[in-house]
XYZ file of C-alpha atoms in Angstrom:
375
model
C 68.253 88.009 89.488
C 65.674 90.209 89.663
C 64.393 92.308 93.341
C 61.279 94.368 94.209
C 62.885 97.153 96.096
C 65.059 98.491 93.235
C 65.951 98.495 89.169
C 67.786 95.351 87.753
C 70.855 97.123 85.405
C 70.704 94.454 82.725
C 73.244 96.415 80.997
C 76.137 94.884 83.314
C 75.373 91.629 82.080
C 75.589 93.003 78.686
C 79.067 94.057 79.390
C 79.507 90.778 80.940
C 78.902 88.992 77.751
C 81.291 91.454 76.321
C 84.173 90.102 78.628
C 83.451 86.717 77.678
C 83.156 87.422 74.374
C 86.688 89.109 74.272
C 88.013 85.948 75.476
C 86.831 83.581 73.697
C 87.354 85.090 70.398
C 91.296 85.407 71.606
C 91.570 82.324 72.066
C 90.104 81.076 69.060
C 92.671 83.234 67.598
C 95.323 81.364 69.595
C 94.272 78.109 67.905
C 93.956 79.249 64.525
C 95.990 80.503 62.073
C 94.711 84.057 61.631
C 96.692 86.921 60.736
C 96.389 89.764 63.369
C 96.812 92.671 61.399
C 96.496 95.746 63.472
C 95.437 98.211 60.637
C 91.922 96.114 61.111
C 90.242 97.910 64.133
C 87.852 94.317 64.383
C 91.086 92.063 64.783
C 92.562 94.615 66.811
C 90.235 94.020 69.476
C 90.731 90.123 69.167
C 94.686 90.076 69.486
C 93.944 91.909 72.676
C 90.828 90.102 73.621
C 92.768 88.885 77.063
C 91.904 92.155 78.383
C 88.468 90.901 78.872
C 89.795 89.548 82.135
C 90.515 93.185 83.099
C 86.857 94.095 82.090
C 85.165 90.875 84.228
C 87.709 92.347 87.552
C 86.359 95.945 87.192
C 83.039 95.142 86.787
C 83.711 92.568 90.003
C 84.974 95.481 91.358
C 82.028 97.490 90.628
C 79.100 95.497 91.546
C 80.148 94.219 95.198
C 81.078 98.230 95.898
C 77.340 98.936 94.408
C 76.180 96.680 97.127
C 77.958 97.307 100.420
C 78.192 101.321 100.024
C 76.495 102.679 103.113
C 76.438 99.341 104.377
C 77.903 96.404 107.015
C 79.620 93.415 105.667
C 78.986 89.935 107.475
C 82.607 89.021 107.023
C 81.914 85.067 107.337
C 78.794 85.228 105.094
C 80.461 86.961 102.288
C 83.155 84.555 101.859
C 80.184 81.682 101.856
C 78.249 83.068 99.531
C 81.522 83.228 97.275
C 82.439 80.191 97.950
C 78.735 78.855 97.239
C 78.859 80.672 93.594
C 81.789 80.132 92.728
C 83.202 76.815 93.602
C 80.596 74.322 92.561
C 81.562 75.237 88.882
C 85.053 76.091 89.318
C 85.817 72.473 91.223
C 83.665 70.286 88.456
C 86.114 72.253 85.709
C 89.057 71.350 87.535
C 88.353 67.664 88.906
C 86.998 66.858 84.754
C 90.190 68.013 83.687
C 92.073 65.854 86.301
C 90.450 63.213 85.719
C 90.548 63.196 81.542
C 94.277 63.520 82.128
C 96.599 60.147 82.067
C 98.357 61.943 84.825
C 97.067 63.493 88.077
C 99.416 66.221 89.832
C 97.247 66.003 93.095
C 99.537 69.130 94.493
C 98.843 71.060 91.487
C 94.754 70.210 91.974
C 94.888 71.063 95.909
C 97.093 73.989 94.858
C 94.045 74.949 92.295
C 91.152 74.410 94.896
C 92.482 76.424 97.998
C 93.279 78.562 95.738
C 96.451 79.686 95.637
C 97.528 78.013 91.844
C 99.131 81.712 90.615
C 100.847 81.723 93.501
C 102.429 78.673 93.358
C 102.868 78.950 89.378
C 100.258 76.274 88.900
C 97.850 75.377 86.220
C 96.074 72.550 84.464
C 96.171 72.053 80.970
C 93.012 73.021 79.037
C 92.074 74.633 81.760
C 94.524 76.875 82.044
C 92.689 79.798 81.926
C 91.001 79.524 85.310
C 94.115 81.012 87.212
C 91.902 84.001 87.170
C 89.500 82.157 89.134
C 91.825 82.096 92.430
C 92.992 85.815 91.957
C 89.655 86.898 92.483
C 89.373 84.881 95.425
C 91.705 86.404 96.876
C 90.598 89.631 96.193
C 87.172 88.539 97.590
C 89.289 88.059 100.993
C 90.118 91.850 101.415
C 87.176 93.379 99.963
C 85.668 94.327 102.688
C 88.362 95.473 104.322
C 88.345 97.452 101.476
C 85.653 98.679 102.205
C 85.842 99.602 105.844
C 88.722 101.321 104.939
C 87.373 103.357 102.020
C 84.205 104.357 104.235
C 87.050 105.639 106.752
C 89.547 107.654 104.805
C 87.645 107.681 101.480
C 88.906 107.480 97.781
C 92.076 108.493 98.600
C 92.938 105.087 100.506
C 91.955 103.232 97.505
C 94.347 105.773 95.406
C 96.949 104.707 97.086
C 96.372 101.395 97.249
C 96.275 101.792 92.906
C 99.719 103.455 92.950
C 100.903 101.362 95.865
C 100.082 98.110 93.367
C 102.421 100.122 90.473
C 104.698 100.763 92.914
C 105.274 97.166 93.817
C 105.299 96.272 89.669
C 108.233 98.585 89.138
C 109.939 97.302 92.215
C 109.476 93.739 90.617
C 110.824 95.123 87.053
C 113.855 96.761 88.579
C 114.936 93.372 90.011
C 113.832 90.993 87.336
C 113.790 93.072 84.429
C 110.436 91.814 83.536
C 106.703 91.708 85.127
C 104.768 90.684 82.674
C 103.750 87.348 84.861
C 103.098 89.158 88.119
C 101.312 92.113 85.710
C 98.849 89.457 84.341
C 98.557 86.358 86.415
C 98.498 87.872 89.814
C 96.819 89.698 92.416
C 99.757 92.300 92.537
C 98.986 93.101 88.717
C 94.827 92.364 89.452
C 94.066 94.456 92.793
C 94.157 97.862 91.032
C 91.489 96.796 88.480
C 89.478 95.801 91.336
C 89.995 98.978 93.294
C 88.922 100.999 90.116
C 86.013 99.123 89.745
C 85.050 99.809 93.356
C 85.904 103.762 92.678
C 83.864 103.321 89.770
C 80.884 102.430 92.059
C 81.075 105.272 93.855
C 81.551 107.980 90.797
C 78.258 105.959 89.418
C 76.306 106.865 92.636
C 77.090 110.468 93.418
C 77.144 111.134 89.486
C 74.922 109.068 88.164
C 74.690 111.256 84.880
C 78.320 112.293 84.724
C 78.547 110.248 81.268
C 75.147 109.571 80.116
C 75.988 111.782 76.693
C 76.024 109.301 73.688
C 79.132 111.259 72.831
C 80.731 109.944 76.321
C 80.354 106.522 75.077
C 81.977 107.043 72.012
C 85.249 108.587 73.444
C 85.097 105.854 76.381
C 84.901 103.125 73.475
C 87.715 105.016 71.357
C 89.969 105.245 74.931
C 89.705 101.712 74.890
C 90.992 101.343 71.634
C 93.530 103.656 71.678
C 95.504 101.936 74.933
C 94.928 98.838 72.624
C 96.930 100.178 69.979
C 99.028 101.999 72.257
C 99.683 99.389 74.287
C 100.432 96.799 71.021
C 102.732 99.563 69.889
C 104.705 100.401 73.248
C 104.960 96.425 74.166
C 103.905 94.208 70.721
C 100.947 93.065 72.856
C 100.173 90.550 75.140
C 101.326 87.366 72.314
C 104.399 89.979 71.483
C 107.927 88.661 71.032
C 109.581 91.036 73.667
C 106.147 91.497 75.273
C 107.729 89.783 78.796
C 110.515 92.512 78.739
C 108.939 95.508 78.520
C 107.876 97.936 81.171
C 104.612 98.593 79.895
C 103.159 96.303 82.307
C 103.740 98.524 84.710
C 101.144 100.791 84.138
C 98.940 98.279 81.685
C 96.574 96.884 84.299
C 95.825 100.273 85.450
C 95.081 101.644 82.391
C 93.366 99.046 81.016
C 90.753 99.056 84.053
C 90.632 102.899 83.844
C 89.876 103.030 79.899
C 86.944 99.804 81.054
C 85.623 101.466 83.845
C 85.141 104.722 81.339
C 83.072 102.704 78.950
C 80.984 100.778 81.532
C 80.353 103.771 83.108
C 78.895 105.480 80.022
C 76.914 102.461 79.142
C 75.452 102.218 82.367
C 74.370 105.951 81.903
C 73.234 105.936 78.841
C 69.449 107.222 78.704
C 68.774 105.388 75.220
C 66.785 102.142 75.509
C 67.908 99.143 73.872
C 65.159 96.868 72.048
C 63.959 94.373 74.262
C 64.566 91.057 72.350
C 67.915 92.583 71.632
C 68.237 93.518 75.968
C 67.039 89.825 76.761
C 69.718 87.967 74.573
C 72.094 89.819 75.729
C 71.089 89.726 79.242
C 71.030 86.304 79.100
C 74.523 86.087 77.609
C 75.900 87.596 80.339
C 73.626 85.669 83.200
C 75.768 82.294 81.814
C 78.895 84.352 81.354
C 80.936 82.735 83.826
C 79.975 78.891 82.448
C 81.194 80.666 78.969
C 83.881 81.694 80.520
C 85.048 77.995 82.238
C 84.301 76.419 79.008
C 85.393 78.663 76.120
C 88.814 77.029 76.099
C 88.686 73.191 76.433
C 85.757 73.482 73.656
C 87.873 75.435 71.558
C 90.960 73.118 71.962
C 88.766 70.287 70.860
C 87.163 72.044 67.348
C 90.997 73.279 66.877
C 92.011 69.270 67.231
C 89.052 68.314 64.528
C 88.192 69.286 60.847
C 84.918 70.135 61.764
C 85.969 72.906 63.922
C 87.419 74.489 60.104
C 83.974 74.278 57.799
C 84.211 77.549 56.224
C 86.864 79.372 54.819
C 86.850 82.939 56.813
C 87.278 82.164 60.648
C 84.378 85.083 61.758
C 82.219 81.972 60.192
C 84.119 79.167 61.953
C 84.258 81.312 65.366
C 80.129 82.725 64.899
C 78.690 79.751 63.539
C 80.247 77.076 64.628
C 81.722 77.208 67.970
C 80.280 80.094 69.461
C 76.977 78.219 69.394
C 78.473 74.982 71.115
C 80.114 76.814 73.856
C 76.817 78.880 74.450
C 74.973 75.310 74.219
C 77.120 74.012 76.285
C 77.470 77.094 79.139
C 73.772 77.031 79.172
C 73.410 73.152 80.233
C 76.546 74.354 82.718
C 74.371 77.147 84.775
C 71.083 75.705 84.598
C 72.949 72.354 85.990
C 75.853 73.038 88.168
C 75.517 76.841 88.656
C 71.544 77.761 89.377
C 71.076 74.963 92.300
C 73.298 76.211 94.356
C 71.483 79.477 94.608
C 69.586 78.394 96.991
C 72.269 78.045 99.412
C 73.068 81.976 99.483
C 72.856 83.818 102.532
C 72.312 87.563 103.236
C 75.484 89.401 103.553
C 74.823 92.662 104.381
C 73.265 95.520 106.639
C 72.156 98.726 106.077
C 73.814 101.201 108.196
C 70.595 103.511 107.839
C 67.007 102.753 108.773
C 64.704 101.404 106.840
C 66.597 99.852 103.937
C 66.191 97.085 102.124
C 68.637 94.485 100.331
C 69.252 96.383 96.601
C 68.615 94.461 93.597
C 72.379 94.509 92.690
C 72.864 92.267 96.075
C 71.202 89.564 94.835
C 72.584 90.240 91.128
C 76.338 89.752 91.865
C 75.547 86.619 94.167
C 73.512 84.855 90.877
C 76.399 85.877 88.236
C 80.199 86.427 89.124
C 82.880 87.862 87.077
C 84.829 85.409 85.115
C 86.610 85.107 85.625
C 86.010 86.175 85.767
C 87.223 85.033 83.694
């Protein structure tokens, strides 16, 4: 959503697109039989394509920070707009899936809404993949506190509340001898992503040129790969067969936001321009990115239950020409349906502490296209 009073970055829904992207193709790879050989840089960044999730919490992260530095939070009008973006989408996914089921757990749908489902170790099938959905809720609840308390003590509160987050994972792994759930599914694995996002956001506006060298977005893009490889090597990866005992999820979620945060960061800065049918598809992309996000999975499951989900030989054309186009189809119908309406419900949020200042295009950005959660 576009404002008058300052530039639209287009390029964060671009990396939004990216996220869902990420995710879908990983779990197309979870219902197909493709061989993830990690001498292929390409399927390397499928196997690990769940760490879109990280990518759609830093750039949440990221883009609330970009709005409420320097300013007031309404506390009550935050948490509706949220819930007014968020929910209308998030509760049609969840009450179609409870209602194509034989079965209805109506705990495990109340446990979904309110929404504490990771905490309570629940999920629906098919849509499984929306426990992301209440971790950033709940992030959304402390944000800005967050915030109050960054503009207080400054970064170094929101260090410690990164190595406060490992702390509590290595606590977790000394007593269990594994984290890998409350690593990936939970806020105490999530909040650090979110908290480097927001760090992020601040780097971005006192050095708004520290990475703008085309050689910055190489090495971020390269940093990425590496704790891919790194990360498949020190744990077998997230689909690994001792992946749930190793200690690398200690330490994964941070790294993973630090090495996304590098590479947004360097996009963001970059001074090249990007052709403008190529900026507008993308853009686009990542304006549905949440509906793409919602209904990657149960569209998948159906093309993996059905031959004509399997028309050509090589998956890429299967994945790109097949069922990438439904799920866009279908994502589009999604926002311009269920999403975009509800728009109109949004309230303003926040107040310039100075003079004089008006509501930044990013405000109104983050309230027209969430993270996916998210993803």
């Amino acid at each position: 959503m576009l404002s008058k009073n300052t530039s639209y970055l287009s390029r964060l829904d671009h990396l939004r697109f990216l996220a869902a992207l990420l995710v879908i193709a990983f779990h197309f790879h979870g219902n197909t039989a493709v061989d993830m050989d990690t001498r292929n840089p390409f399927l390397v960044l499928i196997r690990e394509g769940e760490s879109g999730v990280s990518l759609f919490m830093v750039l949440s992260g990221f883009i609330l920070t970009r709005i409420a530095l320097g300013k007031e939070i309404n506390y009550r009008s935050f948490i509706f707009n949220r819930i007014v973006r968020i929910y209308p989408l998030y509760l049609v996914a969840i009450l179609a899936t409870a209602m194509a089921g034989r079965h209805v757990d109506v705990l495990s749908v109340i446990a979904m809404v309110l929404p504490i489902g990771p905490i309570a170790g629940v999920t629906m099938s098919h849509v499984s993949h929306l426990w992301t959905i209440p971790v950033e809720f709940q992030f959304y609840l402390v944000f800005p506190l967050l915030v109050s308390f960054y503009a207080k003590f400054g970064a170094r509160y929101l260090l410690g509340v990164i190595v406060l987050a490992m702390g509590f994972r290595l606590m977790e792994y000394l007593y269990d001898d594994t984290v890998m759930d409350a690593a990936y599914f939970s806020i105490l694995g999530r909040i650090d992503q979110f908290v480097i996002g927001m760090l992020a956001a601040v780097l971005y506006a006192k050095r708004p040129r520290l990475m703008s060298s085309p050689i910055a977005l190489v090495l971020a893009f390269a940093a990425v790969y590496l704790w891919f490889m790194v990360f498949i090597r020190w744990s077998g990866g997230m689909t690994g067969k001792d992946a749930a005992a190793s200690h690398a999820w200690i330490v994964s979620p941070t790294m993973e936001a630090l090495t996304w945060s590098a590479l947004m960061l360097a996009y963001l800065q970059q001074g090249w321009k990007i052709p403008r049918t190529v900026d507008r598809v993308l853009s686009y992309l990542g304006v549905i990115s949440f509906s793409l996000y919602v209904w990657q999975s149960p569209i998948i499951y159906v093309f993996a239950l059905h031959p004509t989900g399997q028309l050509f030989t090589a998956w890429q054309a299967n994945l790109f020409f097949i069922e990438l186009p439904v799920i866009v189809a279908a994502s589009s119908l999604s926002y311009f349906v269920i999403e975009r309406p509800f728009f109109a419900f949004r309230t303003r949020y926040v107040a310039s502490t100075e003079p004089a200042v008006t509501r930044s295009a990013s405000a109104a950005l983050v309230d027209a296209y969430p993270s996916a959660n998210n993803r």
